[in-house]
Coordinates of C-alpha atoms in Angstrom, one line a residue:
Chain A
X127 CA 20.7 35.4 5.0
X128 CA 21.9 32.3 6.9
X129 CA 23.1 29.0 5.5
X130 CA 20.4 27.2 7.4
X131 CA 18.3 24.4 6.0
X132 CA 14.7 24.3 7.3
X133 CA 12.4 21.3 7.2
X134 CA 8.7 21.6 7.8
X135 CA 7.7 18.8 10.1
X136 CA 4.3 17.4 9.1
X137 CA 2.7 15.6 12.0
X138 CA -0.6 13.8 12.1
X139 CA -2.2 12.9 15.4
X140 CA 1.1 13.2 17.3
X141 CA 3.2 11.2 14.8
X142 CA 5.8 12.7 12.4
X143 CA 5.1 11.6 8.9
X144 CA 7.7 9.5 7.1
X145 CA 8.5 12.2 4.5
X146 CA 9.4 14.7 7.2
X147 CA 11.9 12.2 8.6
X148 CA 13.3 11.6 5.2
X149 CA 13.7 15.4 4.7
X150 CA 15.5 15.7 8.0
X151 CA 18.0 13.2 6.9
X152 CA 18.4 14.9 3.5
X153 CA 18.5 18.3 5.2
X154 CA 21.3 17.1 7.5
X155 CA 23.5 16.2 4.5
X156 CA 22.7 19.5 2.8
X157 CA 23.4 21.5 6.0
X158 CA 26.7 19.8 6.5
X159 CA 27.7 20.6 2.9
X160 CA 26.7 24.3 3.3
X161 CA 28.0 24.7 6.8
X162 CA 24.5 25.6 8.0
X163 CA 22.2 24.4 10.8
X164 CA 19.2 22.2 10.2
X165 CA 16.1 23.6 11.7
X166 CA 12.9 21.6 12.2
X167 CA 9.7 23.7 12.0
X168 CA 7.3 21.9 14.3
X169 CA 3.8 23.2 14.5
X170 CA 0.8 21.7 16.4
X171 CA -0.7 21.4 19.8
X172 CA 0.7 19.2 22.6
X173 CA 3.6 18.0 20.4
X174 CA 6.6 18.6 22.7
X175 CA 7.5 14.9 22.6
X176 CA 8.2 15.2 18.8
X177 CA 11.0 17.7 19.2
X178 CA 13.5 15.0 20.3
X179 CA 12.5 12.7 17.4
X180 CA 13.4 15.6 15.0
X181 CA 16.7 16.1 16.8
X182 CA 17.5 12.4 16.6
X183 CA 16.8 12.5 12.9
X184 CA 19.3 15.3 12.3
X185 CA 17.9 18.7 13.4
X186 CA 20.1 21.1 15.3
X187 CA 17.3 23.4 16.3
X188 CA 13.6 22.7 16.7
X189 CA 11.4 25.8 16.3
X190 CA 8.3 24.7 18.2
X191 CA 5.0 26.5 18.0
X192 CA 2.4 25.0 20.3
X193 CA -1.1 26.5 20.1
X194 CA -4.6 25.2 20.1
X195 CA -5.3 26.9 16.8
X196 CA -2.5 24.8 15.3
X197 CA -3.9 21.5 16.6
X198 CA -5.1 20.4 13.2
X199 CA -3.5 21.6 9.9
X200 CA -5.2 24.6 8.4
X201 CA -3.5 26.7 5.7
X202 CA -3.7 30.2 7.1
X203 CA -2.6 29.7 10.8
X204 CA 0.3 27.5 9.6
X205 CA 1.3 29.8 6.8
X206 CA 1.2 32.8 9.3
X207 CA 3.7 31.1 11.7
X208 CA 6.0 29.8 8.9
X209 CA 5.9 33.1 6.9
X210 CA 6.7 35.3 10.0
X211 CA 9.6 33.0 10.9
X212 CA 11.1 32.9 7.4
X213 CA 11.0 36.6 7.1
X214 CA 12.6 37.1 10.5
X215 CA 15.3 34.4 10.2
X216 CA 16.1 34.0 6.5
X217 CA 16.9 30.4 5.9
X218 CA 18.8 29.5 2.8
X219 CA 16.7 26.5 2.0
X220 CA 13.2 25.4 3.1
X221 CA 12.0 21.9 2.4
X222 CA 8.5 20.4 2.7
X223 CA 7.0 17.1 1.8
X224 CA 5.0 16.9 -1.4
X225 CA 2.0 15.7 0.4
X226 CA -1.5 17.2 0.3
X227 CA -0.5 19.4 3.3
X228 CA 2.9 20.4 2.0
X229 CA 1.5 21.2 -1.5
X230 CA -1.2 23.4 0.1
X231 CA 1.2 25.2 2.5
X232 CA 4.4 25.7 0.5
X233 CA 3.0 27.9 -2.3
X234 CA 1.2 30.1 0.2
X235 CA 4.5 30.8 2.0
X236 CA 6.5 31.1 -1.2
X237 CA 4.0 33.7 -2.5
X238 CA 4.1 35.7 0.7
X239 CA 7.9 35.9 1.0
X240 CA 8.4 36.0 -2.8
X241 CA 10.6 32.9 -2.9
X242 CA 11.0 30.4 -5.8
X243 CA 9.4 27.1 -5.2
X244 CA 9.8 23.8 -7.1
X245 CA 7.2 21.1 -6.7
X246 CA 7.7 17.4 -6.4
X247 CA 11.4 17.2 -6.4
X248 CA 13.0 13.7 -6.6
X249 CA 16.6 14.8 -6.1
X250 CA 18.3 17.7 -4.3
X251 CA 22.0 18.7 -4.7
X252 CA 24.3 21.6 -4.0
X253 CA 25.9 23.2 -7.1
X254 CA 26.8 26.4 -8.8
X255 CA 25.0 28.4 -11.5
X256 CA 26.3 30.9 -14.0
X257 CA 23.9 33.4 -15.4
X258 CA 24.7 36.5 -17.5
X259 CA 28.4 36.2 -16.5
X260 CA 27.7 35.9 -12.9
X261 CA 28.3 32.8 -10.9
X262 CA 26.3 31.8 -7.9
X263 CA 27.8 29.2 -5.6
X264 CA 26.2 26.7 -3.2
X265 CA 22.8 26.8 -4.7
X266 CA 20.2 24.1 -4.2
X267 CA 19.7 22.1 -7.4
X268 CA 16.0 21.2 -7.3
X269 CA 15.6 18.2 -9.6
X270 CA 12.2 17.0 -10.8
X271 CA 10.6 15.1 -13.6
X272 CA 8.5 17.2 -16.0
X273 CA 6.2 16.7 -18.9
X274 CA 4.7 13.5 -17.7
X275 CA 8.1 12.1 -16.7
X276 CA 9.6 12.5 -20.2
X277 CA 12.3 14.9 -19.0
X278 CA 14.1 15.7 -15.8
X279 CA 14.5 19.4 -15.1
X280 CA 17.1 21.0 -12.8
X281 CA 15.8 24.3 -11.2
X282 CA 17.7 26.9 -9.2
X283 CA 16.7 30.1 -7.4
X284 CA 19.7 32.3 -7.6
X285 CA 18.3 35.6 -6.4
X286 CA 15.3 35.2 -4.1
X287 CA 15.5 33.3 -0.8
X288 CA 14.8 30.9 0.7
X289 CA 15.1 28.3 -2.0
X290 CA 12.0 26.3 -1.5
X291 CA 11.1 22.9 -2.7
X292 CA 8.5 20.2 -2.0
X293 CA 9.9 16.6 -2.1
X294 CA 8.1 13.5 -3.0
X295 CA 7.6 11.0 -0.2
X296 CA 9.7 7.8 -0.4
X297 CA 12.4 9.3 -2.5
X298 CA 15.0 10.5 0.0
X299 CA 16.7 7.9 2.2
X300 CA 15.8 8.1 5.8
X301 CA 18.9 7.6 8.0
X302 CA 18.9 5.7 11.3
X303 CA 17.9 8.0 14.2
X304 CA 20.8 8.8 16.5
X305 CA 19.5 8.9 20.0
X306 CA 22.7 10.4 21.3
X307 CA 22.3 13.6 19.2
X308 CA 21.6 16.8 21.1
X309 CA 19.8 19.9 19.9
X310 CA 18.1 23.0 21.0
X311 CA 14.3 23.5 21.3
X312 CA 13.1 27.0 20.8
X313 CA 9.5 27.9 21.6
X314 CA 7.7 30.3 19.3
X315 CA 4.6 32.2 20.5
X316 CA 2.3 32.5 17.4
X317 CA 0.4 35.7 16.7
X318 CA -2.7 35.3 14.6
X319 CA -4.6 38.0 12.8
X320 CA -8.4 37.5 12.8
X321 CA -8.4 36.7 9.1
X322 CA -6.1 33.7 9.8
X323 CA -9.0 31.9 11.4
X324 CA -11.4 32.4 8.4
X325 CA -11.7 28.7 7.8
X326 CA -12.9 26.0 10.2
X327 CA -12.8 22.3 9.9
X328 CA -16.2 21.0 10.6
X329 CA -15.7 17.3 10.1
X330 CA -12.9 15.0 9.1
X331 CA -13.1 11.4 7.9
X332 CA -9.9 9.5 7.3
X333 CA -9.9 5.9 6.2
X334 CA -7.2 3.4 7.1
X335 CA -4.5 2.9 4.4
X336 CA -5.3 0.2 1.9
X337 CA -1.7 -0.6 1.6
X338 CA 1.8 0.5 2.6
X339 CA 3.6 0.6 -0.7
X340 CA 6.4 2.9 0.3
X341 CA 7.2 0.8 3.3
X342 CA 7.0 -2.6 1.5
X343 CA 10.2 -4.5 0.9
X344 CA 8.6 -6.5 -1.9
X345 CA 6.2 -5.0 -4.5
X346 CA 4.3 -7.1 -7.0
X347 CA 2.9 -4.7 -9.6
X348 CA 0.6 -5.1 -12.5
X349 CA -0.1 -3.2 -15.6
X350 CA -2.6 -3.1 -18.5
X351 CA -1.2 -6.5 -19.6
X352 CA -2.7 -8.2 -16.6
X353 CA -6.0 -7.8 -18.5
X354 CA -8.6 -7.9 -15.8
X355 CA -9.5 -7.5 -12.2
X356 CA -9.8 -11.3 -11.9
X357 CA -6.3 -11.8 -13.2
X358 CA -5.0 -9.3 -10.7
X359 CA -5.9 -11.9 -8.0
X360 CA -2.9 -13.9 -9.0
X361 CA -0.7 -10.8 -8.1
X362 CA -2.4 -10.6 -4.8
X363 CA -1.7 -14.2 -4.1
X364 CA 2.0 -13.9 -5.1
X365 CA 2.3 -10.8 -2.9
X366 CA 0.7 -12.7 0.0
X367 CA 3.0 -15.7 -0.4
X368 CA 6.1 -13.5 -0.6
X369 CA 5.0 -11.0 2.1
X370 CA 4.7 -8.0 -0.2
X371 CA 2.3 -5.4 -1.4
X372 CA 0.4 -5.1 -4.7
X373 CA 1.2 -2.0 -6.8
X374 CA 0.0 -1.0 -10.3
X375 CA 0.8 1.2 -13.3
X376 CA -1.5 4.1 -14.2
X377 CA -2.9 2.1 -17.1
X378 CA -4.1 -0.6 -14.7
X379 CA -5.6 2.0 -12.4
X380 CA -7.3 3.7 -15.3
X381 CA -8.7 0.4 -16.5
X382 CA -10.2 -0.1 -13.1
X383 CA -8.3 -3.2 -12.2
X384 CA -7.1 -1.8 -8.9
X385 CA -7.6 1.2 -6.5
X386 CA -5.7 4.5 -7.4
X387 CA -3.9 4.2 -4.0
X388 CA -1.8 1.4 -5.5
X389 CA -0.5 3.5 -8.4
X390 CA 3.3 3.6 -8.7
X391 CA 4.9 6.2 -10.8
X392 CA 5.2 9.9 -11.6
X393 CA 1.7 10.7 -10.6
X394 CA 1.5 7.9 -8.0
X395 CA 3.8 6.9 -5.3
X396 CA 7.6 6.4 -5.5
X397 CA 8.8 3.0 -4.1
X398 CA 12.3 1.7 -3.4
X399 CA 11.7 -1.9 -2.4
X400 CA 14.3 -4.7 -2.2
X401 CA 12.4 -6.6 -4.9
X402 CA 10.0 -5.3 -7.6
X403 CA 8.1 -7.7 -9.7
X404 CA 6.6 -6.0 -12.8
X405 CA 3.8 -8.1 -14.4
X406 CA 2.3 -7.0 -17.7
X407 CA 3.8 -3.5 -17.3
X408 CA 5.2 -2.0 -20.5
X409 CA 7.4 0.4 -18.6
X410 CA 6.5 3.9 -19.7
X411 CA 8.8 6.6 -18.2
X412 CA 5.8 7.7 -16.2
X413 CA 5.9 4.4 -14.4
X414 CA 9.7 3.9 -14.2
X415 CA 10.1 7.2 -12.5
X416 CA 8.4 5.7 -9.5
X417 CA 10.2 2.3 -9.3
X418 CA 13.6 2.4 -11.0
X419 CA 15.5 2.6 -7.7
X420 CA 14.2 -0.8 -6.6
X421 CA 17.0 -3.2 -5.6
X422 CA 16.1 -6.0 -7.9
X423 CA 13.6 -5.8 -10.7
X424 CA 11.9 -8.8 -12.3
X425 CA 9.8 -8.2 -15.4
X426 CA 7.3 -10.6 -16.7
X427 CA 5.7 -9.6 -20.0
X428 CA 4.4 -11.4 -23.1
X429 CA 5.9 -8.7 -25.3
X430 CA 9.7 -9.3 -25.7
X431 CA 10.2 -5.7 -26.8
X432 CA 8.5 -4.1 -23.7
X433 CA 10.8 -1.2 -22.4
X434 CA 10.4 -2.5 -18.9
X435 CA 13.0 -5.2 -19.8
X436 CA 15.6 -2.5 -20.3
X437 CA 15.7 -1.9 -16.6
X438 CA 15.0 -5.4 -15.4
X439 CA 17.6 -7.6 -13.7
X440 CA 15.6 -10.7 -14.6
X441 CA 13.3 -11.0 -17.6
X442 CA 10.7 -13.7 -18.3
X443 CA 8.9 -13.4 -21.7
X444 CA 5.6 -15.2 -21.2
X445 CA 2.0 -15.3 -20.0
X446 CA 1.8 -14.0 -16.4
X447 CA -1.2 -16.2 -15.8
X448 CA 1.1 -19.2 -16.1
X449 CA 4.3 -17.7 -14.8
X450 CA 2.9 -16.3 -11.6
X451 CA 1.4 -19.6 -10.4
X452 CA 4.7 -21.4 -11.3
X453 CA 6.6 -18.8 -9.3
X454 CA 4.4 -19.4 -6.3
X455 CA 5.0 -23.2 -6.6
X456 CA 8.7 -22.7 -7.0
X457 CA 8.8 -20.5 -3.9
X458 CA 6.8 -22.9 -1.8
X459 CA 9.1 -25.8 -2.8
X460 CA 12.3 -23.8 -2.1
X461 CA 11.6 -21.5 0.8
X462 CA 13.0 -22.7 4.1
Chain B
X148 CA -28.2 35.3 -3.2
X149 CA -26.2 35.5 -6.4
X150 CA -22.4 34.8 -6.4
X151 CA -19.9 36.1 -8.9
X152 CA -17.4 33.4 -9.9
X153 CA -14.1 33.8 -11.7
X154 CA -12.6 30.6 -13.1
X155 CA -8.9 30.6 -13.9
X156 CA -8.1 28.2 -16.7
X157 CA -5.0 27.1 -18.7
X158 CA -4.4 25.8 -22.2
X159 CA -1.8 22.9 -21.8
X160 CA 0.0 20.5 -24.1
X161 CA -1.6 17.1 -23.9
X162 CA 1.2 15.4 -21.9
X163 CA -0.9 12.3 -21.3
X164 CA -0.6 11.5 -25.0
X165 CA 3.0 12.2 -25.8
X166 CA 4.3 10.7 -29.0
X167 CA 7.9 10.3 -30.4
X168 CA 7.9 13.7 -32.1
X169 CA 7.1 15.5 -28.9
X170 CA 10.7 15.4 -27.7
X171 CA 13.4 17.1 -29.7
X172 CA 16.8 15.5 -30.2
X173 CA 18.3 17.9 -27.6
X174 CA 15.8 16.7 -24.9
X175 CA 13.6 19.8 -25.0
X176 CA 9.9 19.7 -25.5
X177 CA 8.5 20.3 -29.0
X178 CA 5.3 22.0 -28.0
X179 CA 4.3 22.5 -31.6
X180 CA 4.0 18.7 -32.0
X181 CA 1.6 18.4 -29.0
X182 CA -2.1 19.0 -29.2
X183 CA -3.2 21.9 -26.9
X184 CA -6.1 21.2 -24.7
X185 CA -8.2 22.7 -21.9
X186 CA -6.5 21.6 -18.7
X187 CA -8.7 18.7 -17.5
X188 CA -9.2 19.8 -13.9
X189 CA -9.9 23.4 -15.0
X190 CA -13.0 21.9 -16.7
X191 CA -14.1 20.5 -13.3
X192 CA -13.5 24.0 -11.9
X193 CA -15.7 25.6 -14.6
X194 CA -18.4 23.0 -14.1
X195 CA -18.5 23.7 -10.3
X196 CA -18.8 27.5 -11.0
X197 CA -21.6 26.9 -13.5
X198 CA -23.5 24.8 -11.0
X199 CA -23.2 27.6 -8.4
X200 CA -24.7 30.0 -11.0
X201 CA -27.5 27.6 -11.7
X202 CA -28.4 27.2 -8.1
X203 CA -27.8 30.7 -6.8
X204 CA -27.5 33.1 -9.7
X205 CA -24.6 35.4 -10.5
X206 CA -22.0 35.5 -13.2
X207 CA -19.3 33.1 -14.4
X208 CA -16.2 34.9 -15.8
X209 CA -13.4 32.7 -17.3
X210 CA -9.9 34.1 -17.4
X211 CA -6.8 32.6 -19.0
X212 CA -3.3 33.8 -19.3
X213 CA -1.4 32.6 -22.3
X214 CA -0.4 33.2 -25.9
X215 CA -3.0 34.4 -28.5
X216 CA -3.9 30.8 -29.3
X217 CA -5.3 30.3 -25.8
X218 CA -8.4 32.0 -27.0
X219 CA -9.4 28.5 -28.2
X220 CA -10.2 27.4 -24.7
X221 CA -12.1 30.6 -24.0
X222 CA -14.4 29.8 -26.8
X223 CA -14.7 26.3 -25.4
X224 CA -15.7 27.9 -22.1
X225 CA -18.3 29.9 -23.8
X226 CA -19.7 26.8 -25.5
X227 CA -20.0 25.2 -22.1
X228 CA -21.8 28.1 -20.5
X229 CA -19.5 30.9 -19.3
X230 CA -21.0 34.4 -19.3
X231 CA -17.9 36.2 -20.0
X232 CA -14.3 35.3 -21.0
X233 CA -11.1 37.3 -20.9
X234 CA -7.6 36.6 -22.5
X235 CA -4.7 37.9 -20.5
X236 CA -1.8 38.0 -23.0
X237 CA 1.4 40.0 -23.2
X238 CA 4.9 39.2 -24.4
X239 CA 6.1 40.5 -21.1
X240 CA 4.5 37.5 -19.4
X241 CA 6.7 35.1 -21.3
X242 CA 8.9 32.9 -19.1
X243 CA 6.9 33.5 -16.0
X244 CA 7.2 30.8 -13.3
X245 CA 4.3 30.1 -10.9
X246 CA 5.1 33.1 -8.7
X247 CA 5.1 35.6 -11.6
X248 CA 2.0 33.9 -13.2
X249 CA 0.1 34.2 -9.9
X250 CA 1.0 37.9 -9.7
X251 CA -0.4 38.5 -13.2
X252 CA -3.5 36.5 -12.5
X253 CA -4.0 38.3 -9.2
X254 CA -3.9 41.7 -11.0
X255 CA -6.4 40.4 -13.6
X256 CA -8.8 39.0 -10.9
X257 CA -8.7 42.4 -9.2
X258 CA -9.3 44.1 -12.5
X259 CA -12.5 42.0 -13.0
X260 CA -13.4 43.0 -9.5
X261 CA -16.5 42.2 -7.5
X262 CA -16.0 38.4 -7.1
X263 CA -17.1 36.0 -4.4
X264 CA -15.4 32.8 -5.4
X265 CA -12.3 32.1 -7.5
X266 CA -12.1 28.6 -9.0
X267 CA -9.0 26.9 -10.3
X268 CA -8.3 23.3 -11.3
X269 CA -6.1 21.5 -8.7
X270 CA -3.2 21.4 -11.0
X271 CA -2.2 21.6 -14.7
X272 CA -1.0 18.5 -16.5
X273 CA 2.1 20.2 -18.0
X274 CA 3.8 21.1 -14.8
X275 CA 1.7 19.2 -12.1
X276 CA 2.8 21.8 -9.6
X277 CA -0.6 22.8 -8.0
X278 CA 1.1 26.1 -6.9
X279 CA -0.7 28.8 -8.9
X280 CA -4.0 28.5 -7.1
X281 CA -2.7 28.9 -3.5
X282 CA -0.3 31.6 -4.7
X283 CA -3.1 33.6 -6.3
X284 CA -5.1 33.2 -3.1
X285 CA -2.2 34.6 -1.0
X286 CA -1.7 37.5 -3.3
X287 CA -5.4 38.3 -3.2
X288 CA -5.3 38.0 0.6
X289 CA -8.2 35.5 0.7
X290 CA -8.4 32.0 2.1
X291 CA -8.0 28.9 0.0
X292 CA -9.8 25.6 -0.1
X293 CA -7.6 23.2 -2.0
X294 CA -8.7 19.8 -3.4
X295 CA -12.3 20.9 -3.3
X296 CA -14.6 18.1 -4.3
X297 CA -18.1 19.5 -3.7
X298 CA -19.9 22.6 -2.3
X299 CA -22.3 21.5 0.3
X300 CA -23.8 25.0 1.0
X301 CA -23.4 28.6 0.2
X302 CA -25.0 30.8 2.9
X303 CA -24.7 34.5 2.6
X304 CA -21.0 35.2 3.2
X305 CA -20.0 31.6 3.9
X306 CA -19.2 28.5 1.9
X307 CA -19.3 24.9 3.2
X308 CA -17.2 22.6 1.1
X309 CA -15.7 19.1 1.1
X310 CA -12.0 18.6 0.4
X311 CA -10.8 15.2 -1.0
X312 CA -7.6 13.5 0.0
X313 CA -6.1 10.2 -1.2
X314 CA -7.3 8.6 2.1
X315 CA -10.1 10.7 3.5
X316 CA -12.1 13.9 3.3
X317 CA -12.7 17.0 5.3
X318 CA -15.6 19.4 5.5
X319 CA -14.7 23.0 6.0
X320 CA -16.6 26.3 6.4
X321 CA -14.9 29.4 5.2
X322 CA -15.8 33.0 4.8
X323 CA -16.1 34.6 1.3
X324 CA -14.4 35.6 -0.9
X325 CA -12.2 32.6 -1.1
X326 CA -10.4 30.5 -3.7
X327 CA -11.1 26.9 -4.5
X328 CA -8.8 24.4 -6.3
X329 CA -11.0 21.7 -7.7
X330 CA -10.1 18.0 -8.1
X331 CA -11.0 15.8 -11.1
X332 CA -13.4 13.6 -9.1
X333 CA -15.6 16.7 -8.3
X334 CA -18.0 16.3 -11.2
X335 CA -18.5 15.3 -14.8
X336 CA -18.0 18.5 -16.9
X337 CA -20.9 19.2 -19.2
X338 CA -20.2 19.0 -22.9
X339 CA -20.2 22.0 -25.1
X340 CA -23.8 22.9 -26.1
X341 CA -24.5 22.8 -29.9
X342 CA -26.6 25.9 -29.6
X343 CA -23.9 27.9 -27.9
X344 CA -21.3 26.6 -30.4
X345 CA -23.3 28.2 -33.1
X346 CA -23.8 31.4 -31.2
X347 CA -20.1 31.8 -30.1
X348 CA -18.3 30.3 -33.1
X349 CA -17.0 33.7 -34.1
X350 CA -16.1 35.0 -30.7
X351 CA -12.6 36.4 -31.0
X352 CA -9.9 38.5 -29.5
X353 CA -8.5 41.4 -31.5
X354 CA -5.4 39.2 -32.1
X355 CA -7.5 36.9 -34.2
X356 CA -9.1 39.5 -36.4
X357 CA -6.6 39.2 -39.2
X358 CA -7.3 35.5 -39.5
X359 CA -11.1 36.1 -39.5
X360 CA -10.8 38.8 -42.1
X361 CA -9.0 36.4 -44.4
X362 CA -11.6 33.7 -43.8
X363 CA -14.7 35.9 -44.1
X364 CA -14.3 38.4 -47.0
X365 CA -17.6 40.1 -46.3
X366 CA -15.9 42.3 -43.7
X367 CA -14.1 45.2 -45.4
X368 CA -11.9 46.1 -42.5
X369 CA -11.0 45.2 -38.9
X370 CA -13.2 48.0 -37.7
X371 CA -16.2 46.6 -39.6
X372 CA -15.5 43.2 -38.1
X373 CA -15.1 44.7 -34.6
X374 CA -18.4 46.5 -34.9
X375 CA -20.1 43.3 -36.1
X376 CA -18.7 41.3 -33.1
X377 CA -19.4 44.0 -30.6
X378 CA -23.1 44.1 -31.7
X379 CA -23.4 40.4 -31.0
X380 CA -21.4 40.3 -27.8
X381 CA -18.6 38.2 -29.5
X382 CA -15.6 40.3 -28.6
X383 CA -13.2 38.5 -26.3
X384 CA -11.5 41.2 -24.3
X385 CA -7.7 41.1 -24.5
X386 CA -5.9 42.5 -21.5
X387 CA -2.2 43.2 -21.2
X388 CA 0.0 44.0 -18.3
X389 CA -0.8 47.7 -18.4
X390 CA -4.6 47.0 -18.6
X391 CA -4.5 45.1 -15.3
X392 CA -2.0 47.5 -13.7
X393 CA 0.7 45.0 -13.2
X394 CA 4.2 46.1 -12.1
X395 CA 6.3 44.6 -15.0
X396 CA 9.3 43.9 -12.8
X397 CA 7.2 41.2 -11.2
X398 CA 6.5 39.5 -14.5
X399 CA 8.2 37.2 -17.0
X400 CA 11.7 35.9 -16.5
X401 CA 12.7 38.9 -14.4
X402 CA 9.9 38.4 -12.0
X403 CA 10.5 34.6 -11.7
X404 CA 12.8 33.4 -8.9
X405 CA 13.1 30.0 -10.4
X406 CA 15.5 29.4 -13.3
X407 CA 15.8 26.3 -15.4
X408 CA 19.4 25.2 -15.2
X409 CA 19.0 22.3 -17.6
X410 CA 16.5 19.8 -18.9
X411 CA 17.6 16.3 -19.6
X412 CA 15.8 13.8 -21.7
X413 CA 15.3 10.7 -19.6
X414 CA 17.9 8.2 -20.8
X415 CA 17.5 4.6 -19.7
X416 CA 20.7 2.9 -18.9
X417 CA 20.2 -0.7 -20.1
X418 CA 20.5 -3.1 -17.2
X419 CA 22.5 -6.3 -17.5
X420 CA 19.7 -8.8 -17.3
X421 CA 19.3 -12.5 -17.1
X422 CA 16.5 -14.0 -19.2
X423 CA 14.8 -17.0 -17.9
X424 CA 12.3 -19.3 -19.7
X425 CA 8.6 -19.0 -18.8
X426 CA 8.5 -22.5 -17.3
X427 CA 8.6 -24.1 -13.9
X428 CA 12.3 -24.7 -14.4
X429 CA 12.8 -21.0 -15.1
X430 CA 10.9 -19.8 -12.0
X431 CA 12.7 -22.3 -9.8
X432 CA 16.1 -21.0 -11.0
X433 CA 14.9 -17.5 -10.3
X434 CA 13.5 -18.2 -6.8
X435 CA 16.6 -20.1 -5.7
X436 CA 18.9 -17.3 -6.8
X437 CA 16.8 -14.7 -5.0
X438 CA 16.7 -16.8 -1.8
X439 CA 20.5 -17.3 -2.0
X440 CA 21.0 -13.6 -2.2
X441 CA 18.6 -12.9 0.6
X442 CA 16.2 -11.0 -1.6
X443 CA 13.4 -13.4 -0.9

């Protein structure tokens, strides 16, 4: 077994997804701590130009498999290439984004190579583990919320390798690319069995993103306390004036006030904006798990005992239908 | 042409309605305090299988791995229309992670045999991992269609299905047999039928006989009860690791690569906060401070 850290590079139409870049940054720091290399596993067709991006983001080696059958993500051809490589080269750690693709691919590989896999990690660390009198050093601590965000579990895989984890997008910090970094690109020639091509994609419809919550530096989020779809318009206006995006708690999504895509929290997206304005959000752990890393948190709630106030830097107890328009006026009067 | 469907289901604690008593002082989960329910997306999987049977014929077999109590959701599956249900239960399964679970389920699916489509819910609400479906598919050596939202066509040895993503969808064609993980938006699961509830009320695994004998004193012995249930097709088969031919070193804690190092209750560190009045003056102080600190 090596001490290498592998990162699956998810690419869509010739662009590397943000979570893969975040994982390269994280993989870099884990690799440095373990004294191992960081390998980017890059699969696709006509994607040579992405190898340098991966290197600039922290990879030492790019394992590049270019094949027409890999042009669009499909479980079996991708799993074939990844599984064969893992068996042959034995990485210590293998990280994938907890995206629809990563969550489809990772368990398939883990099952084939009999590795432990932890889903949806929010933190990764290196540490030791003692079990039945035996101590294992330099293991990957795979940390994730469980039971609806009520607990945080730390998982380790002491015996079977690689230690595999999927990681939530938006959680790991993405470092600045270093264009001076140099690395090796190694080409892989994939070998497919006929059964690997059992599934064909006949048609694909993707719609443009409604919002970019993870990339927003200001998020104005509403909860059940907003009360209606109409009242949510005030949040949209505040977000527009401040140059931010509108997010929501699960309660607001379930009530039909906003689209599911805007959900922040354990089962939604994780955000880390400069400013988070929580309006009419009580602050269940479920929601806090997705936003408590925000730089500054403002909470507006009519209930003075709402748990969201425990993590807020600024609290305003009052009716958001009055507070938000006042805030817009104050901003217009004071902004330069 | 008829298709034989196997639906993998799980009984889960209702994590969406967690109350104060659900968490113990030491930060562990008090499962006893949580109601146990049919995992929501597994109901969508069952509904999709029932619709396949209605359109094309075939059988719907529902299989769960869990403690004796998991027979509750098997009865629920019978009420909703399943042809056959099976409980996979064995102390040696205890402590299984997703890999060991998928191995046990793979053995059970092969023991059922003669299947065309395996259905699972996309994920279970207790772990939210979404791993067991793909892992079972890999162990069975069959393709997977995750996030399945609808079946457009079943034609001889092929399935055409739509997969749903947060921002799009995809139509795929795949050879059978294959495994589908079904999303919550796929359908509206049918409610239990009153007629079937009457018919299957007594359906039980052998592990439940003692309780039934206590409740219905007309049965003189477990054998008499067993004969009565057998006559009416109300025996729920109970399979253990040996029945399904599982290698026990692949099961339970020993067969699980992942170990839980610790579980921490989420403790909120109270933030030093500044309270401002809900007035124009309050928001002006706030906005000025944020502008001064380059936050706005």
